């Protein structure tokens, strides 16, 4: 059903965990629909130096969370914003059609975390 | 070889060797078409007749009340559609339950589009239909009540005999989807006042692609498949002789080993349930504590999602299911779990373990050793669990 | 052992050993439910997918245009009923032929009761449908043309490619019942412009209880069986994995041995026909002299009745058929033989000999030695023959 | 499908043939329906001393013809009239339900032959 890469990221998900006092946090999805992803970012000089996640969901949700965090790690904030559900899915060698919607979760969570980061920045700048 | 443990007998079962042996001659030597009048055909016909007789006896039905179909699904579709079409002048109301298999539910929905009125009875938190409610919903235009004998997800066994008393008294047909019940529940269509009963061989160690519908003599119904004069003109299509022989052999075997198997299964199942509940927190048992299929354990694990549990178990060699196998392509949590009142969140975290005759106590041990780590690992990864630990919870 | 000769391959065939071997693992080791996401299920799903791919390739169809059913009958019913139901807003007219199998004819009759209008095209004395007539009958409310690829009784092969050109041009769906054609006729659904095609594995040395419907992508149709999400939500019911694997193995084998088998069969068949015509008077060959199935010989013997010929042959170890095996329970002479213009009297005296890959030239010899005595004996007993000899005849 | 007795009478039908200048002849059925039976009777002192038949039809038609002629051979005309399709069927150990109608053929043919005999008698008496 799933590609080997998906299974690898499901069995050994990278970047699981939390970051205390993160520079940006994003949470999307809801338990009603069966998947939630929460992303924690540590950003220095506009570069994502660390990223962690927690995900409630199926194997596809967990694997895309893992892959997406890998893809943005070490990237600039703008580069990270360019990571789409398509690029995550491709990096995983594809997903079954019924699971494609899961890959949107990671894209949205990252965007939300970066928004959160930017808002915090503005607050700091404003302060 | 890697350890492989099969806890998904409600989805399908491996064929019994004895059943397969009984089938094989009808593929090769005795391959005739039972409708042919030459000796090849007559030998095949004899085999079909004997199989019909065996199947009838197990259900305490008459020889000419058994009709072979291509699946349990076909039997369900036929029963409901056929009775509806043939009795629409009498009335257009059908009563069923909210937790039926989709083969029943979707057939009912299709009939709703054709002008029928369908009542989907709710169930209590154990998944039980209330016979009194069946009684009070039956009106002058009710033609059919269709309530399953046992549920495929949560294993709850319905009070069909009580319902049968009511439908008989009210003069309404009673269909029961016994696909999950055959082999673990003693069925007597006379005693239980059942008018139509569906079954599917691959659920009781028989072959796939063969089912049967019991139709009480005198029941007014139309065919579903039109064509040749097979099955006394009621179900067209060249008879699947090996499948029919397999079904009959399997149902006889299942019936004669039933008490013994049930005892073994109940013991293993209860140890499994108790073991899980003891070792893991925040687990709910779905279905009725006693009125449940001997092999069925359905558990919901808070904070985590079913598929990731399934795949994690599969990687450890354990095959299980989350909700019905038939609905695994779907994204919604099981309609059955929602009908017994689970929240969507918890329904998503359900695991069905359905034991069968090939399972052993050692396999239960292995499962009980394996599952806690998996649940812990997934919970560690879950933001819901985080919140729970942090003092509040979504669920 | 008594000599046993099987000349009834149009009724059903013995399974090919290779096909049975391919099926067996899916009963026992690889028994999983293809809808299950664990490894048992995924292995079964892979087998089903491979089988779908093989089947598609043989017909030059796409992978996702093949749907497995429980029989050829189900495929026929589904095709016609499904297209009719989904397209009734577009029109209510269906065109078919007078010599279709009952799986098609009775489905059409059922639709007539539901308000559809059905044209049953006549055939010429060889059993051929005239494509021009198909064209002239297509009106603005025509939604479907259903013409069989080859007839099960008289073996006549229809000009489906020509009909396909017409239906394509007119924007009308074309269904063909290819149950008798698979294995002897090269089928290319693209080249022939076929939108729906039914087949049944047991007619080409595959297992009973499994068929398939090819549905061109984009074809609007409703399901026939409702329930689980199998077959991409279009045909519910747990997949019959062994049956599906058997069907695919059988269709591949049949296709790759086709030319060779056809040559052999045609030679034997023609010798059989010529032999009978030479040795016995007052015999008519039914069907087309050339456009006929390689294994089919259908002969009418004046003054005598088919069943007594059949039983007499059976006593000599030869299995044959009179009209279709599926209609042998009936009392009327075959609708096909009447449609090609035979009188009732002669139609009653018809014999179908359908040869297959297991037959030998020696069996043809034995048959040609055996039949004349049987015919002579029955004619001696017949009051019609008496009258004939006496100078006048009923026929 | 058929009982052993039916098969026996189909394989070795008794009394097949014709009687030249019979005392009674009866023919029933028609080729359109797939069965015809013609019965020839030789009657002496109101006793059926010989009987022959010709039948066009299925095995059941042939077997019932054979059995029916056996049952009336040597019987008085009145006894022969009492032979019903039921008694023929029973003597054959039954027939498949779809074939029961065949047994009526023999009953009717015999009745017709006896009628023919009686008519001829009257003509003779009248003459
Ligand atoms: C309760 C119930 N009814 C009907 C069915 C349909 O049976 P099948 O898939 O064999 O057609 C199933 C199994 O999938 C079932 O569990
Ligand atoms: C032309 C034709 N169509 C349909 C069928 C029905 O196939 P099945 O009996 O396998 O369902 C048959 C065979 O009986 C046939 O010969």
PDB file of N, CA, C and O in Angstrom, chain D residues 22-75:
ATOM      1  N   UNK D  22     -55.086 -52.582 -37.041  1.00  0.00           N
ATOM      2  CA  UNK D  22     -55.349 -52.675 -35.591  1.00  0.00           C
ATOM      3  C   UNK D  22     -56.837 -52.521 -35.307  1.00  0.00           C
ATOM      4  O   UNK D  22     -57.581 -51.968 -36.135  1.00  0.00           O
ATOM      5  N   UNK D  23     -57.226 -52.982 -34.117  1.00  0.00           N
ATOM      6  CA  UNK D  23     -58.631 -52.821 -33.725  1.00  0.00           C
ATOM      7  C   UNK D  23     -58.888 -51.414 -33.185  1.00  0.00           C
ATOM      8  O   UNK D  23     -60.018 -50.946 -33.134  1.00  0.00           O
ATOM      9  N   UNK D  24     -57.821 -50.789 -32.760  1.00  0.00           N
ATOM     10  CA  UNK D  24     -57.964 -49.402 -32.290  1.00  0.00           C
ATOM     11  C   UNK D  24     -56.642 -48.679 -32.469  1.00  0.00           C
ATOM     12  O   UNK D  24     -55.581 -49.275 -32.273  1.00  0.00           O
ATOM     13  N   UNK D  25     -56.710 -47.419 -32.851  1.00  0.00           N
ATOM     14  CA  UNK D  25     -55.498 -46.605 -32.971  1.00  0.00           C
ATOM     15  C   UNK D  25     -55.766 -45.273 -32.302  1.00  0.00           C
ATOM     16  O   UNK D  25     -56.865 -44.713 -32.435  1.00  0.00           O
ATOM     17  N   UNK D  26     -54.769 -44.784 -31.603  1.00  0.00           N
ATOM     18  CA  UNK D  26     -54.909 -43.441 -31.003  1.00  0.00           C
ATOM     19  C   UNK D  26     -53.624 -42.669 -31.175  1.00  0.00           C
ATOM     20  O   UNK D  26     -52.540 -43.214 -30.944  1.00  0.00           O
ATOM     21  N   UNK D  27     -53.738 -41.429 -31.580  1.00  0.00           N
ATOM     22  CA  UNK D  27     -52.537 -40.603 -31.672  1.00  0.00           C
ATOM     23  C   UNK D  27     -52.809 -39.286 -30.957  1.00  0.00           C
ATOM     24  O   UNK D  27     -53.835 -38.637 -31.195  1.00  0.00           O
ATOM     25  N   UNK D  28     -51.910 -38.900 -30.092  1.00  0.00           N
ATOM     26  CA  UNK D  28     -52.059 -37.615 -29.383  1.00  0.00           C
ATOM     27  C   UNK D  28     -50.732 -36.871 -29.392  1.00  0.00           C
ATOM     28  O   UNK D  28     -49.693 -37.427 -29.739  1.00  0.00           O
ATOM     29  N   UNK D  29     -50.807 -35.604 -28.970  1.00  0.00           N
ATOM     30  CA  UNK D  29     -49.622 -34.745 -28.961  1.00  0.00           C
ATOM     31  C   UNK D  29     -49.407 -34.137 -30.321  1.00  0.00           C
ATOM     32  O   UNK D  29     -50.119 -34.434 -31.276  1.00  0.00           O
ATOM     33  N   UNK D  30     -48.425 -33.236 -30.405  1.00  0.00           N
ATOM     34  CA  UNK D  30     -48.039 -32.753 -31.722  1.00  0.00           C
ATOM     35  C   UNK D  30     -46.575 -32.379 -31.722  1.00  0.00           C
ATOM     36  O   UNK D  30     -45.983 -32.076 -30.672  1.00  0.00           O
ATOM     37  N   UNK D  31     -46.008 -32.414 -32.907  1.00  0.00           N
ATOM     38  CA  UNK D  31     -44.565 -32.238 -33.025  1.00  0.00           C
ATOM     39  C   UNK D  31     -44.133 -30.875 -32.519  1.00  0.00           C
ATOM     40  O   UNK D  31     -43.019 -30.691 -32.034  1.00  0.00           O
ATOM     41  N   UNK D  32     -45.023 -29.885 -32.637  1.00  0.00           N
ATOM     42  CA  UNK D  32     -44.729 -28.545 -32.159  1.00  0.00           C
ATOM     43  C   UNK D  32     -44.343 -28.550 -30.688  1.00  0.00           C
ATOM     44  O   UNK D  32     -43.432 -27.841 -30.263  1.00  0.00           O
ATOM     45  N   UNK D  33     -45.059 -29.356 -29.918  1.00  0.00           N
ATOM     46  CA  UNK D  33     -44.788 -29.402 -28.483  1.00  0.00           C
ATOM     47  C   UNK D  33     -43.686 -30.392 -28.132  1.00  0.00           C
ATOM     48  O   UNK D  33     -43.309 -30.527 -26.977  1.00  0.00           O
ATOM     49  N   UNK D  34     -43.239 -31.124 -29.104  1.00  0.00           N
ATOM     50  CA  UNK D  34     -42.098 -32.000 -28.837  1.00  0.00           C
ATOM     51  C   UNK D  34     -42.457 -33.408 -28.455  1.00  0.00           C
ATOM     52  O   UNK D  34     -41.564 -34.197 -28.168  1.00  0.00           O
ATOM     53  N   UNK D  35     -43.743 -33.763 -28.415  1.00  0.00           N
ATOM     54  CA  UNK D  35     -44.043 -35.188 -28.226  1.00  0.00           C
ATOM     55  C   UNK D  35     -45.341 -35.642 -28.878  1.00  0.00           C
ATOM     56  O   UNK D  35     -46.356 -34.961 -28.863  1.00  0.00           O
ATOM     57  N   UNK D  36     -45.245 -36.799 -29.473  1.00  0.00           N
ATOM     58  CA  UNK D  36     -46.372 -37.440 -30.144  1.00  0.00           C
ATOM     59  C   UNK D  36     -46.321 -38.914 -29.784  1.00  0.00           C
ATOM     60  O   UNK D  36     -45.239 -39.514 -29.793  1.00  0.00           O
ATOM     61  N   UNK D  37     -47.485 -39.487 -29.475  1.00  0.00           N
ATOM     62  CA  UNK D  37     -47.520 -40.930 -29.253  1.00  0.00           C
ATOM     63  C   UNK D  37     -48.656 -41.515 -30.083  1.00  0.00           C
ATOM     64  O   UNK D  37     -49.757 -40.964 -30.139  1.00  0.00           O
ATOM     65  N   UNK D  38     -48.341 -42.620 -30.694  1.00  0.00           N
ATOM     66  CA  UNK D  38     -49.351 -43.321 -31.487  1.00  0.00           C
ATOM     67  C   UNK D  38     -49.450 -44.747 -30.945  1.00  0.00           C
ATOM     68  O   UNK D  38     -48.431 -45.433 -30.824  1.00  0.00           O
ATOM     69  N   UNK D  39     -50.650 -45.171 -30.572  1.00  0.00           N
ATOM     70  CA  UNK D  39     -50.851 -46.495 -29.980  1.00  0.00           C
ATOM     71  C   UNK D  39     -51.717 -47.349 -30.911  1.00  0.00           C
ATOM     72  O   UNK D  39     -52.706 -46.870 -31.463  1.00  0.00           O
ATOM     73  N   UNK D  40     -51.310 -48.597 -31.052  1.00  0.00           N
ATOM     74  CA  UNK D  40     -52.055 -49.563 -31.873  1.00  0.00           C
ATOM     75  C   UNK D  40     -52.520 -50.690 -30.962  1.00  0.00           C
ATOM     76  O   UNK D  40     -51.720 -51.246 -30.215  1.00  0.00           O
ATOM     77  N   UNK D  41     -53.810 -51.035 -31.044  1.00  0.00           N
ATOM     78  CA  UNK D  41     -54.328 -52.097 -30.171  1.00  0.00           C
ATOM     79  C   UNK D  41     -54.881 -53.261 -30.987  1.00  0.00           C
ATOM     80  O   UNK D  41     -55.517 -53.070 -32.029  1.00  0.00           O
ATOM     81  N   UNK D  42     -54.609 -54.459 -30.481  1.00  0.00           N
ATOM     82  CA  UNK D  42     -55.304 -55.661 -30.998  1.00  0.00           C
ATOM     83  C   UNK D  42     -56.179 -56.144 -29.851  1.00  0.00           C
ATOM     84  O   UNK D  42     -55.677 -56.418 -28.753  1.00  0.00           O
ATOM     85  N   UNK D  43     -57.469 -56.179 -30.073  1.00  0.00           N
ATOM     86  CA  UNK D  43     -58.401 -56.509 -28.995  1.00  0.00           C
ATOM     87  C   UNK D  43     -59.245 -57.704 -29.382  1.00  0.00           C
ATOM     88  O   UNK D  43     -59.856 -57.730 -30.462  1.00  0.00           O
ATOM     89  N   UNK D  44     -59.254 -58.682 -28.467  1.00  0.00           N
ATOM     90  CA  UNK D  44     -60.096 -59.858 -28.712  1.00  0.00           C
ATOM     91  C   UNK D  44     -60.940 -60.112 -27.473  1.00  0.00           C
ATOM     92  O   UNK D  44     -60.394 -60.134 -26.359  1.00  0.00           O
ATOM     93  N   UNK D  45     -62.217 -60.281 -27.618  1.00  0.00           N
ATOM     94  CA  UNK D  45     -63.132 -60.492 -26.482  1.00  0.00           C
ATOM     95  C   UNK D  45     -62.949 -59.427 -25.405  1.00  0.00           C
ATOM     96  O   UNK D  45     -62.850 -59.745 -24.201  1.00  0.00           O
ATOM     97  N   UNK D  46     -62.825 -58.193 -25.888  1.00  0.00           N
ATOM     98  CA  UNK D  46     -62.656 -57.065 -24.958  1.00  0.00           C
ATOM     99  C   UNK D  46     -61.350 -57.099 -24.157  1.00  0.00           C
ATOM    100  O   UNK D  46     -61.199 -56.390 -23.173  1.00  0.00           O
ATOM    101  N   UNK D  47     -60.419 -57.928 -24.597  1.00  0.00           N
ATOM    102  CA  UNK D  47     -59.119 -57.992 -23.911  1.00  0.00           C
ATOM    103  C   UNK D  47     -58.038 -57.516 -24.876  1.00  0.00           C
ATOM    104  O   UNK D  47     -58.052 -57.874 -26.061  1.00  0.00           O
ATOM    105  N   UNK D  48     -57.151 -56.718 -24.339  1.00  0.00           N
ATOM    106  CA  UNK D  48     -56.062 -56.195 -25.173  1.00  0.00           C
ATOM    107  C   UNK D  48     -55.009 -57.284 -25.318  1.00  0.00           C
ATOM    108  O   UNK D  48     -54.224 -57.535 -24.396  1.00  0.00           O
ATOM    109  N   UNK D  49     -55.024 -57.955 -26.424  1.00  0.00           N
ATOM    110  CA  UNK D  49     -54.101 -59.085 -26.596  1.00  0.00           C
ATOM    111  C   UNK D  49     -52.764 -58.624 -27.165  1.00  0.00           C
ATOM    112  O   UNK D  49     -51.744 -59.273 -26.973  1.00  0.00           O
ATOM    113  N   UNK D  50     -52.782 -57.490 -27.836  1.00  0.00           N
ATOM    114  CA  UNK D  50     -51.480 -56.953 -28.270  1.00  0.00           C
ATOM    115  C   UNK D  50     -51.567 -55.436 -28.328  1.00  0.00           C
ATOM    116  O   UNK D  50     -52.637 -54.858 -28.547  1.00  0.00           O
ATOM    117  N   UNK D  51     -50.427 -54.827 -28.093  1.00  0.00           N
ATOM    118  CA  UNK D  51     -50.363 -53.375 -28.144  1.00  0.00           C
ATOM    119  C   UNK D  51     -48.975 -52.978 -28.637  1.00  0.00           C
ATOM    120  O   UNK D  51     -47.976 -53.609 -28.287  1.00  0.00           O
ATOM    121  N   UNK D  52     -48.919 -51.968 -29.489  1.00  0.00           N
ATOM    122  CA  UNK D  52     -47.643 -51.444 -29.990  1.00  0.00           C
ATOM    123  C   UNK D  52     -47.725 -49.922 -29.953  1.00  0.00           C
ATOM    124  O   UNK D  52     -48.812 -49.335 -29.946  1.00  0.00           O
ATOM    125  N   UNK D  53     -46.573 -49.308 -29.950  1.00  0.00           N
ATOM    126  CA  UNK D  53     -46.593 -47.838 -30.000  1.00  0.00           C
ATOM    127  C   UNK D  53     -45.424 -47.315 -30.806  1.00  0.00           C
ATOM    128  O   UNK D  53     -44.423 -48.010 -31.017  1.00  0.00           O
ATOM    129  N   UNK D  54     -45.584 -46.058 -31.222  1.00  0.00           N
ATOM    130  CA  UNK D  54     -44.484 -45.267 -31.771  1.00  0.00           C
ATOM    131  C   UNK D  54     -44.526 -43.922 -31.058  1.00  0.00           C
ATOM    132  O   UNK D  54     -45.612 -43.340 -30.909  1.00  0.00           O
ATOM    133  N   UNK D  55     -43.393 -43.477 -30.625  1.00  0.00           N
ATOM    134  CA  UNK D  55     -43.367 -42.199 -29.899  1.00  0.00           C
ATOM    135  C   UNK D  55     -42.234 -41.320 -30.391  1.00  0.00           C
ATOM    136  O   UNK D  55     -41.107 -41.780 -30.589  1.00  0.00           O
ATOM    137  N   UNK D  56     -42.575 -40.062 -30.584  1.00  0.00           N
ATOM    138  CA  UNK D  56     -41.586 -39.012 -30.833  1.00  0.00           C
ATOM    139  C   UNK D  56     -41.562 -38.191 -29.554  1.00  0.00           C
ATOM    140  O   UNK D  56     -42.590 -37.674 -29.121  1.00  0.00           O
ATOM    141  N   UNK D  57     -40.404 -38.125 -28.914  1.00  0.00           N
ATOM    142  CA  UNK D  57     -40.373 -37.359 -27.674  1.00  0.00           C
ATOM    143  C   UNK D  57     -39.154 -37.674 -26.842  1.00  0.00           C
ATOM    144  O   UNK D  57     -38.264 -38.424 -27.273  1.00  0.00           O
ATOM    145  N   UNK D  58     -39.149 -37.109 -25.676  1.00  0.00           N
ATOM    146  CA  UNK D  58     -37.999 -37.246 -24.789  1.00  0.00           C
ATOM    147  C   UNK D  58     -38.009 -38.626 -24.134  1.00  0.00           C
ATOM    148  O   UNK D  58     -38.923 -39.422 -24.328  1.00  0.00           O
ATOM    149  N   UNK D  59     -37.011 -38.883 -23.356  1.00  0.00           N
ATOM    150  CA  UNK D  59     -36.879 -40.173 -22.689  1.00  0.00           C
ATOM    151  C   UNK D  59     -38.106 -40.475 -21.839  1.00  0.00           C
ATOM    152  O   UNK D  59     -38.579 -41.614 -21.805  1.00  0.00           O
ATOM    153  N   UNK D  60     -38.643 -39.461 -21.187  1.00  0.00           N
ATOM    154  CA  UNK D  60     -39.814 -39.683 -20.338  1.00  0.00           C
ATOM    155  C   UNK D  60     -41.010 -40.095 -21.187  1.00  0.00           C
ATOM    156  O   UNK D  60     -41.787 -40.981 -20.799  1.00  0.00           O
ATOM    157  N   UNK D  61     -41.160 -39.478 -22.338  1.00  0.00           N
ATOM    158  CA  UNK D  61     -42.276 -39.819 -23.224  1.00  0.00           C
ATOM    159  C   UNK D  61     -42.138 -41.261 -23.705  1.00  0.00           C
ATOM    160  O   UNK D  61     -43.117 -42.021 -23.725  1.00  0.00           O
ATOM    161  N   UNK D  62     -40.935 -41.634 -24.064  1.00  0.00           N
ATOM    162  CA  UNK D  62     -40.708 -43.002 -24.545  1.00  0.00           C
ATOM    163  C   UNK D  62     -40.919 -44.017 -23.420  1.00  0.00           C
ATOM    164  O   UNK D  62     -41.608 -45.025 -23.596  1.00  0.00           O
ATOM    165  N   UNK D  63     -40.368 -43.716 -22.252  1.00  0.00           N
ATOM    166  CA  UNK D  63     -40.490 -44.656 -21.139  1.00  0.00           C
ATOM    167  C   UNK D  63     -41.941 -44.795 -20.688  1.00  0.00           C
ATOM    168  O   UNK D  63     -42.396 -45.902 -20.390  1.00  0.00           O
ATOM    169  N   UNK D  64     -42.685 -43.696 -20.633  1.00  0.00           N
ATOM    170  CA  UNK D  64     -44.091 -43.817 -20.218  1.00  0.00           C
ATOM    171  C   UNK D  64     -44.892 -44.560 -21.270  1.00  0.00           C
ATOM    172  O   UNK D  64     -45.797 -45.326 -20.929  1.00  0.00           O
ATOM    173  N   UNK D  65     -44.549 -44.369 -22.534  1.00  0.00           N
ATOM    174  CA  UNK D  65     -45.233 -45.120 -23.591  1.00  0.00           C
ATOM    175  C   UNK D  65     -45.024 -46.612 -23.372  1.00  0.00           C
ATOM    176  O   UNK D  65     -45.965 -47.417 -23.406  1.00  0.00           O
ATOM    177  N   UNK D  66     -43.765 -46.947 -23.131  1.00  0.00           N
ATOM    178  CA  UNK D  66     -43.414 -48.346 -22.933  1.00  0.00           C
ATOM    179  C   UNK D  66     -44.126 -48.930 -21.716  1.00  0.00           C
ATOM    180  O   UNK D  66     -44.756 -49.985 -21.779  1.00  0.00           O
ATOM    181  N   UNK D  67     -44.047 -48.227 -20.618  1.00  0.00           N
ATOM    182  CA  UNK D  67     -44.657 -48.728 -19.386  1.00  0.00           C
ATOM    183  C   UNK D  67     -46.175 -48.816 -19.515  1.00  0.00           C
ATOM    184  O   UNK D  67     -46.795 -49.803 -19.095  1.00  0.00           O
ATOM    185  N   UNK D  68     -46.766 -47.799 -20.107  1.00  0.00           N
ATOM    186  CA  UNK D  68     -48.236 -47.797 -20.228  1.00  0.00           C
ATOM    187  C   UNK D  68     -48.695 -48.979 -21.070  1.00  0.00           C
ATOM    188  O   UNK D  68     -49.675 -49.656 -20.723  1.00  0.00           O
ATOM    189  N   UNK D  69     -47.986 -49.259 -22.153  1.00  0.00           N
ATOM    190  CA  UNK D  69     -48.405 -50.393 -22.988  1.00  0.00           C
ATOM    191  C   UNK D  69     -48.235 -51.697 -22.216  1.00  0.00           C
ATOM    192  O   UNK D  69     -49.069 -52.600 -22.324  1.00  0.00           O
ATOM    193  N   UNK D  70     -47.170 -51.795 -21.400  1.00  0.00           N
ATOM    194  CA  UNK D  70     -47.007 -52.980 -20.576  1.00  0.00           C
ATOM    195  C   UNK D  70     -48.177 -53.150 -19.614  1.00  0.00           C
ATOM    196  O   UNK D  70     -48.667 -54.259 -19.403  1.00  0.00           O
ATOM    197  N   UNK D  71     -48.586 -52.008 -19.040  1.00  0.00           N
ATOM    198  CA  UNK D  71     -49.629 -52.073 -18.018  1.00  0.00           C
ATOM    199  C   UNK D  71     -50.981 -52.523 -18.586  1.00  0.00           C
ATOM    200  O   UNK D  71     -51.789 -53.103 -17.871  1.00  0.00           O
ATOM    201  N   UNK D  72     -51.229 -52.220 -19.862  1.00  0.00           N
ATOM    202  CA  UNK D  72     -52.562 -52.563 -20.392  1.00  0.00           C
ATOM    203  C   UNK D  72     -52.578 -53.888 -21.148  1.00  0.00           C
ATOM    204  O   UNK D  72     -53.645 -54.412 -21.454  1.00  0.00           O
ATOM    205  N   UNK D  73     -51.404 -54.398 -21.400  1.00  0.00           N
ATOM    206  CA  UNK D  73     -51.328 -55.641 -22.182  1.00  0.00           C
ATOM    207  C   UNK D  73     -51.975 -56.783 -21.394  1.00  0.00           C
ATOM    208  O   UNK D  73     -51.630 -57.011 -20.228  1.00  0.00           O
ATOM    209  N   UNK D  74     -52.895 -57.449 -22.013  1.00  0.00           N
ATOM    210  CA  UNK D  74     -53.553 -58.575 -21.349  1.00  0.00           C
ATOM    211  C   UNK D  74     -54.709 -58.151 -20.466  1.00  0.00           C
ATOM    212  O   UNK D  74     -55.392 -58.973 -19.873  1.00  0.00           O
ATOM    213  N   UNK D  75     -54.925 -56.844 -20.375  1.00  0.00           N
ATOM    214  CA  UNK D  75     -56.015 -56.348 -19.526  1.00  0.00           C
ATOM    215  C   UNK D  75     -57.283 -56.174 -20.356  1.00  0.00           C
ATOM    216  O   UNK D  75     -57.239 -56.043 -21.586  1.00  0.00           O
TER     217      UNK D  75
END
